[in-house]
C-alpha cells in the first residue's frame, strides 16, 4: 500500500492504475476492476471534495451564522442547512464539474488520453481556476503566501510567482481559509440588522422593568417577521450565489502574469 501513500496526493489517476495492476486477472489497464476501484475511491473522496474545493464551505457557514442571528439554534434544522448548501454548491459548480469531465475524465474513458499525468492535469485545471477566482475576487492572496512560505517557496516578491507555481496541496487549504474569511464577512452583514432588533428589545424590556423576561424570547418573533417581510431567504441565497466569482476571468493568469 506504499504506492497509494505517495501517488494519491499527487496523481490519483496514476494511483488507480497501479492499484489495477495489483488486482487479480488484471493487465493494469482501466478495465472493469479498475472502474469499480475508481467508483469506490470517488465515493470516498466526495465529502472532502465538496467541503474543501467547492463553495459549500461558504454557503454552510453563512447559513449557520444566519440561524444564530435569528436566535433559533435548531431552526432551520442542520439537515436542511446542509442540504440547501449542498444543492446550491451543485448549481454553482455544475459548469466547473462539466469542464472537469469533458477535459480530463471523458477523454481518458474514451481512450483519447492514455497518460494518467495528462488526464489528471486536465481534470484538475478547472477546479484550480475556480479556487483561484474566488481568492482573487476576495483579495485573500495572503493565505496563499502563507501556505507557500510554509512549504519553503520564496514569496518575497509575489510578482515573480504565477498560479502554476502554487501546487494543489497548498492551494486547497489557502482556498478554505479564504472561503471562511469571506463567509464570516457576509455573515457579519447579515447579523448586524438582526442584532439591532435584539438591542431594541433588550432596552425596551429594561425600561419596562421586565428584567426576568429573556430578550431573545421576545425578539425572535420580530426577527422572523422582518426576515419574512423583506424576503430574507431570497436575499441571502441570491447574494450568496452572486458572491461566487466566475473562473473565466482568472483563467488567463494560470500560466503568466503573477498574482499582483
mmCIF file with all atom_site columns, N, CA and C in Angstrom, residues 168-210:
data_model
loop_
_atom_site.group_PDB
_atom_site.id
_atom_site.type_symbol
_atom_site.label_atom_id
_atom_site.label_alt_id
_atom_site.label_comp_id
_atom_site.label_asym_id
_atom_site.label_entity_id
_atom_site.label_seq_id
_atom_site.pdbx_PDB_ins_code
_atom_site.Cartn_x
_atom_site.Cartn_y
_atom_site.Cartn_z
_atom_site.occupancy
_atom_site.B_iso_or_equiv
_atom_site.pdbx_formal_charge
_atom_site.auth_seq_id
_atom_site.auth_comp_id
_atom_site.auth_asym_id
_atom_site.auth_atom_id
_atom_site.pdbx_PDB_model_num
ATOM 1   N N  . UNK A 1 168 ? -1.394  22.073 -5.812 1.00 0.00 ? 168 UNK A N  1
ATOM 2   C CA . UNK A 1 168 ? -2.774  21.880 -5.367 1.00 0.00 ? 168 UNK A CA 1
ATOM 3   C C  . UNK A 1 168 ? -2.868  21.669 -3.864 1.00 0.00 ? 168 UNK A C  1
ATOM 4   N N  . UNK A 1 169 ? -1.895  20.988 -3.278 1.00 0.00 ? 169 UNK A N  1
ATOM 5   C CA . UNK A 1 169 ? -1.925  20.742 -1.837 1.00 0.00 ? 169 UNK A CA 1
ATOM 6   C C  . UNK A 1 169 ? -1.788  22.030 -1.033 1.00 0.00 ? 169 UNK A C  1
ATOM 7   N N  . UNK A 1 170 ? -1.135  23.032 -1.594 1.00 0.00 ? 170 UNK A N  1
ATOM 8   C CA . UNK A 1 170 ? -1.060  24.340 -0.935 1.00 0.00 ? 170 UNK A CA 1
ATOM 9   C C  . UNK A 1 170 ? -2.289  25.184 -1.240 1.00 0.00 ? 170 UNK A C  1
ATOM 10  N N  . UNK A 1 171 ? -2.835  25.010 -2.436 1.00 0.00 ? 171 UNK A N  1
ATOM 11  C CA . UNK A 1 171 ? -3.975  25.825 -2.852 1.00 0.00 ? 171 UNK A CA 1
ATOM 12  C C  . UNK A 1 171 ? -5.237  25.501 -2.055 1.00 0.00 ? 171 UNK A C  1
ATOM 13  N N  . UNK A 1 172 ? -5.485  24.216 -1.794 1.00 0.00 ? 172 UNK A N  1
ATOM 14  C CA . UNK A 1 172 ? -6.744  23.824 -1.147 1.00 0.00 ? 172 UNK A CA 1
ATOM 15  C C  . UNK A 1 172 ? -6.893  24.435 0.248  1.00 0.00 ? 172 UNK A C  1
ATOM 16  N N  . UNK A 1 173 ? -5.912  24.296 1.161  1.00 0.00 ? 173 UNK A N  1
ATOM 17  C CA . UNK A 1 173 ? -6.093  24.947 2.476  1.00 0.00 ? 173 UNK A CA 1
ATOM 18  C C  . UNK A 1 173 ? -6.143  26.462 2.384  1.00 0.00 ? 173 UNK A C  1
ATOM 19  N N  . UNK A 1 174 ? -5.385  27.051 1.452  1.00 0.00 ? 174 UNK A N  1
ATOM 20  C CA . UNK A 1 174 ? -5.453  28.502 1.280  1.00 0.00 ? 174 UNK A CA 1
ATOM 21  C C  . UNK A 1 174 ? -6.845  28.922 0.823  1.00 0.00 ? 174 UNK A C  1
ATOM 22  N N  . UNK A 1 175 ? -7.429  28.131 -0.063 1.00 0.00 ? 175 UNK A N  1
ATOM 23  C CA . UNK A 1 175 ? -8.783  28.428 -0.542 1.00 0.00 ? 175 UNK A CA 1
ATOM 24  C C  . UNK A 1 175 ? -9.810  28.298 0.579  1.00 0.00 ? 175 UNK A C  1
ATOM 25  N N  . UNK A 1 176 ? -9.678  27.267 1.409  1.00 0.00 ? 176 UNK A N  1
ATOM 26  C CA . UNK A 1 176 ? -10.619 27.074 2.519  1.00 0.00 ? 176 UNK A CA 1
ATOM 27  C C  . UNK A 1 176 ? -10.546 28.253 3.489  1.00 0.00 ? 176 UNK A C  1
ATOM 28  N N  . UNK A 1 177 ? -9.333  28.700 3.808  1.00 0.00 ? 177 UNK A N  1
ATOM 29  C CA . UNK A 1 177 ? -9.181  29.857 4.698  1.00 0.00 ? 177 UNK A CA 1
ATOM 30  C C  . UNK A 1 177 ? -9.798  31.110 4.077  1.00 0.00 ? 177 UNK A C  1
ATOM 31  N N  . UNK A 1 178 ? -9.619  31.272 2.776  1.00 0.00 ? 178 UNK A N  1
ATOM 32  C CA . UNK A 1 178 ? -10.221 32.408 2.085  1.00 0.00 ? 178 UNK A CA 1
ATOM 33  C C  . UNK A 1 178 ? -11.738 32.343 2.133  1.00 0.00 ? 178 UNK A C  1
ATOM 34  N N  . UNK A 1 179 ? -12.290 31.144 1.937  1.00 0.00 ? 179 UNK A N  1
ATOM 35  C CA . UNK A 1 179 ? -13.741 30.980 1.980  1.00 0.00 ? 179 UNK A CA 1
ATOM 36  C C  . UNK A 1 179 ? -14.299 31.264 3.374  1.00 0.00 ? 179 UNK A C  1
ATOM 37  N N  . UNK A 1 180 ? -13.579 30.840 4.407  1.00 0.00 ? 180 UNK A N  1
ATOM 38  C CA . UNK A 1 180 ? -14.028 31.108 5.772  1.00 0.00 ? 180 UNK A CA 1
ATOM 39  C C  . UNK A 1 180 ? -14.057 32.609 6.055  1.00 0.00 ? 180 UNK A C  1
ATOM 40  N N  . UNK A 1 181 ? -13.023 33.310 5.607  1.00 0.00 ? 181 UNK A N  1
ATOM 41  C CA . UNK A 1 181 ? -12.989 34.758 5.805  1.00 0.00 ? 181 UNK A CA 1
ATOM 42  C C  . UNK A 1 181 ? -14.143 35.434 5.072  1.00 0.00 ? 181 UNK A C  1
ATOM 43  N N  . UNK A 1 182 ? -14.368 35.029 3.828  1.00 0.00 ? 182 UNK A N  1
ATOM 44  C CA . UNK A 1 182 ? -15.465 35.600 3.049  1.00 0.00 ? 182 UNK A CA 1
ATOM 45  C C  . UNK A 1 182 ? -16.813 35.304 3.686  1.00 0.00 ? 182 UNK A C  1
ATOM 46  N N  . UNK A 1 183 ? -16.981 34.077 4.169  1.00 0.00 ? 183 UNK A N  1
ATOM 47  C CA . UNK A 1 183 ? -18.250 33.683 4.786  1.00 0.00 ? 183 UNK A CA 1
ATOM 48  C C  . UNK A 1 183 ? -18.529 34.487 6.049  1.00 0.00 ? 183 UNK A C  1
ATOM 49  N N  . UNK A 1 184 ? -17.508 34.710 6.859  1.00 0.00 ? 184 UNK A N  1
ATOM 50  C CA . UNK A 1 184 ? -17.716 35.482 8.088  1.00 0.00 ? 184 UNK A CA 1
ATOM 51  C C  . UNK A 1 184 ? -18.031 36.944 7.787  1.00 0.00 ? 184 UNK A C  1
ATOM 52  N N  . UNK A 1 185 ? -17.428 37.494 6.731  1.00 0.00 ? 185 UNK A N  1
ATOM 53  C CA . UNK A 1 185 ? -17.748 38.872 6.353  1.00 0.00 ? 185 UNK A CA 1
ATOM 54  C C  . UNK A 1 185 ? -19.194 38.990 5.886  1.00 0.00 ? 185 UNK A C  1
ATOM 55  N N  . UNK A 1 186 ? -19.644 38.028 5.092  1.00 0.00 ? 186 UNK A N  1
ATOM 56  C CA . UNK A 1 186 ? -21.046 38.027 4.662  1.00 0.00 ? 186 UNK A CA 1
ATOM 57  C C  . UNK A 1 186 ? -21.965 37.834 5.865  1.00 0.00 ? 186 UNK A C  1
ATOM 58  N N  . UNK A 1 187 ? -21.578 36.915 6.749  1.00 0.00 ? 187 UNK A N  1
ATOM 59  C CA . UNK A 1 187 ? -22.382 36.668 7.938  1.00 0.00 ? 187 UNK A CA 1
ATOM 60  C C  . UNK A 1 187 ? -22.497 37.885 8.834  1.00 0.00 ? 187 UNK A C  1
ATOM 61  N N  . UNK A 1 188 ? -21.435 38.684 8.919  1.00 0.00 ? 188 UNK A N  1
ATOM 62  C CA . UNK A 1 188 ? -21.480 39.904 9.734  1.00 0.00 ? 188 UNK A CA 1
ATOM 63  C C  . UNK A 1 188 ? -22.534 40.873 9.210  1.00 0.00 ? 188 UNK A C  1
ATOM 64  N N  . UNK A 1 189 ? -22.589 41.018 7.889  1.00 0.00 ? 189 UNK A N  1
ATOM 65  C CA . UNK A 1 189 ? -23.575 41.930 7.296  1.00 0.00 ? 189 UNK A CA 1
ATOM 66  C C  . UNK A 1 189 ? -25.004 41.431 7.518  1.00 0.00 ? 189 UNK A C  1
ATOM 67  N N  . UNK A 1 190 ? -25.168 40.119 7.613  1.00 0.00 ? 190 UNK A N  1
ATOM 68  C CA . UNK A 1 190 ? -26.493 39.566 7.892  1.00 0.00 ? 190 UNK A CA 1
ATOM 69  C C  . UNK A 1 190 ? -26.840 39.716 9.374  1.00 0.00 ? 190 UNK A C  1
ATOM 70  N N  . UNK A 1 191 ? -25.841 39.531 10.212 1.00 0.00 ? 191 UNK A N  1
ATOM 71  C CA . UNK A 1 191 ? -26.056 39.519 11.663 1.00 0.00 ? 191 UNK A CA 1
ATOM 72  C C  . UNK A 1 191 ? -26.410 40.902 12.200 1.00 0.00 ? 191 UNK A C  1
ATOM 73  N N  . UNK A 1 192 ? -25.808 41.944 11.630 1.00 0.00 ? 192 UNK A N  1
ATOM 74  C CA . UNK A 1 192 ? -25.919 43.289 12.202 1.00 0.00 ? 192 UNK A CA 1
ATOM 75  C C  . UNK A 1 192 ? -27.358 43.797 12.298 1.00 0.00 ? 192 UNK A C  1
ATOM 76  N N  . UNK A 1 193 ? -28.179 43.738 11.233 1.00 0.00 ? 193 UNK A N  1
ATOM 77  C CA . UNK A 1 193 ? -29.560 44.239 11.362 1.00 0.00 ? 193 UNK A CA 1
ATOM 78  C C  . UNK A 1 193 ? -30.374 43.479 12.402 1.00 0.00 ? 193 UNK A C  1
ATOM 79  N N  . UNK A 1 194 ? -30.156 42.167 12.490 1.00 0.00 ? 194 UNK A N  1
ATOM 80  C CA . UNK A 1 194 ? -30.891 41.376 13.470 1.00 0.00 ? 194 UNK A CA 1
ATOM 81  C C  . UNK A 1 194 ? -30.414 41.672 14.889 1.00 0.00 ? 194 UNK A C  1
ATOM 82  N N  . UNK A 1 195 ? -29.136 42.033 15.025 1.00 0.00 ? 195 UNK A N  1
ATOM 83  C CA . UNK A 1 195 ? -28.624 42.406 16.341 1.00 0.00 ? 195 UNK A CA 1
ATOM 84  C C  . UNK A 1 195 ? -29.266 43.698 16.836 1.00 0.00 ? 195 UNK A C  1
ATOM 85  N N  . UNK A 1 196 ? -29.560 44.610 15.910 1.00 0.00 ? 196 UNK A N  1
ATOM 86  C CA . UNK A 1 196 ? -30.218 45.864 16.290 1.00 0.00 ? 196 UNK A CA 1
ATOM 87  C C  . UNK A 1 196 ? -31.575 45.583 16.928 1.00 0.00 ? 196 UNK A C  1
ATOM 88  N N  . UNK A 1 197 ? -32.298 44.609 16.378 1.00 0.00 ? 197 UNK A N  1
ATOM 89  C CA . UNK A 1 197 ? -33.598 44.253 16.965 1.00 0.00 ? 197 UNK A CA 1
ATOM 90  C C  . UNK A 1 197 ? -33.416 43.732 18.385 1.00 0.00 ? 197 UNK A C  1
ATOM 91  N N  . UNK A 1 198 ? -32.398 42.901 18.595 1.00 0.00 ? 198 UNK A N  1
ATOM 92  C CA . UNK A 1 198 ? -32.126 42.399 19.949 1.00 0.00 ? 198 UNK A CA 1
ATOM 93  C C  . UNK A 1 198 ? -31.844 43.541 20.914 1.00 0.00 ? 198 UNK A C  1
ATOM 94  N N  . UNK A 1 199 ? -31.055 44.524 20.474 1.00 0.00 ? 199 UNK A N  1
ATOM 95  C CA . UNK A 1 199 ? -30.721 45.654 21.341 1.00 0.00 ? 199 UNK A CA 1
ATOM 96  C C  . UNK A 1 199 ? -31.959 46.488 21.668 1.00 0.00 ? 199 UNK A C  1
ATOM 97  N N  . UNK A 1 200 ? -32.801 46.715 20.662 1.00 0.00 ? 200 UNK A N  1
ATOM 98  C CA . UNK A 1 200 ? -34.017 47.496 20.897 1.00 0.00 ? 200 UNK A CA 1
ATOM 99  C C  . UNK A 1 200 ? -34.953 46.785 21.869 1.00 0.00 ? 200 UNK A C  1
ATOM 100 N N  . UNK A 1 201 ? -35.116 45.484 21.687 1.00 0.00 ? 201 UNK A N  1
ATOM 101 C CA . UNK A 1 201 ? -35.994 44.722 22.576 1.00 0.00 ? 201 UNK A CA 1
ATOM 102 C C  . UNK A 1 201 ? -35.424 44.698 23.992 1.00 0.00 ? 201 UNK A C  1
ATOM 103 N N  . UNK A 1 202 ? -34.106 44.518 24.101 1.00 0.00 ? 202 UNK A N  1
ATOM 104 C CA . UNK A 1 202 ? -33.481 44.499 25.430 1.00 0.00 ? 202 UNK A CA 1
ATOM 105 C C  . UNK A 1 202 ? -33.674 45.829 26.145 1.00 0.00 ? 202 UNK A C  1
ATOM 106 N N  . UNK A 1 203 ? -33.450 46.929 25.416 1.00 0.00 ? 203 UNK A N  1
ATOM 107 C CA . UNK A 1 203 ? -33.646 48.245 26.022 1.00 0.00 ? 203 UNK A CA 1
ATOM 108 C C  . UNK A 1 203 ? -35.081 48.478 26.442 1.00 0.00 ? 203 UNK A C  1
ATOM 109 N N  . UNK A 1 204 ? -36.020 48.013 25.620 1.00 0.00 ? 204 UNK A N  1
ATOM 110 C CA . UNK A 1 204 ? -37.434 48.180 25.951 1.00 0.00 ? 204 UNK A CA 1
ATOM 111 C C  . UNK A 1 204 ? -37.813 47.391 27.204 1.00 0.00 ? 204 UNK A C  1
ATOM 112 N N  . UNK A 1 205 ? -37.311 46.162 27.311 1.00 0.00 ? 205 UNK A N  1
ATOM 113 C CA . UNK A 1 205 ? -37.624 45.337 28.482 1.00 0.00 ? 205 UNK A CA 1
ATOM 114 C C  . UNK A 1 205 ? -37.021 45.924 29.754 1.00 0.00 ? 205 UNK A C  1
ATOM 115 N N  . UNK A 1 206 ? -35.809 46.462 29.640 1.00 0.00 ? 206 UNK A N  1
ATOM 116 C CA . UNK A 1 206 ? -35.174 47.077 30.812 1.00 0.00 ? 206 UNK A CA 1
ATOM 117 C C  . UNK A 1 206 ? -35.957 48.304 31.256 1.00 0.00 ? 206 UNK A C  1
ATOM 118 N N  . UNK A 1 207 ? -36.386 49.115 30.293 1.00 0.00 ? 207 UNK A N  1
ATOM 119 C CA . UNK A 1 207 ? -37.143 50.325 30.647 1.00 0.00 ? 207 UNK A CA 1
ATOM 120 C C  . UNK A 1 207 ? -38.491 49.995 31.269 1.00 0.00 ? 207 UNK A C  1
ATOM 121 N N  . UNK A 1 208 ? -39.036 48.824 30.933 1.00 0.00 ? 208 UNK A N  1
ATOM 122 C CA . UNK A 1 208 ? -40.319 48.397 31.497 1.00 0.00 ? 208 UNK A CA 1
ATOM 123 C C  . UNK A 1 208 ? -40.138 47.610 32.790 1.00 0.00 ? 208 UNK A C  1
ATOM 124 N N  . UNK A 1 209 ? -38.891 47.379 33.185 1.00 0.00 ? 209 UNK A N  1
ATOM 125 C CA . UNK A 1 209 ? -38.625 46.658 34.414 1.00 0.00 ? 209 UNK A CA 1
ATOM 126 C C  . UNK A 1 209 ? -38.836 45.164 34.317 1.00 0.00 ? 209 UNK A C  1
ATOM 127 N N  . UNK A 1 210 ? -38.906 44.643 33.114 1.00 0.00 ? 210 UNK A N  1
ATOM 128 C CA . UNK A 1 210 ? -39.129 43.205 32.918 1.00 0.00 ? 210 UNK A CA 1
ATOM 129 C C  . UNK A 1 210 ? -37.779 42.516 32.744 1.00 0.00 ? 210 UNK A C  1
#
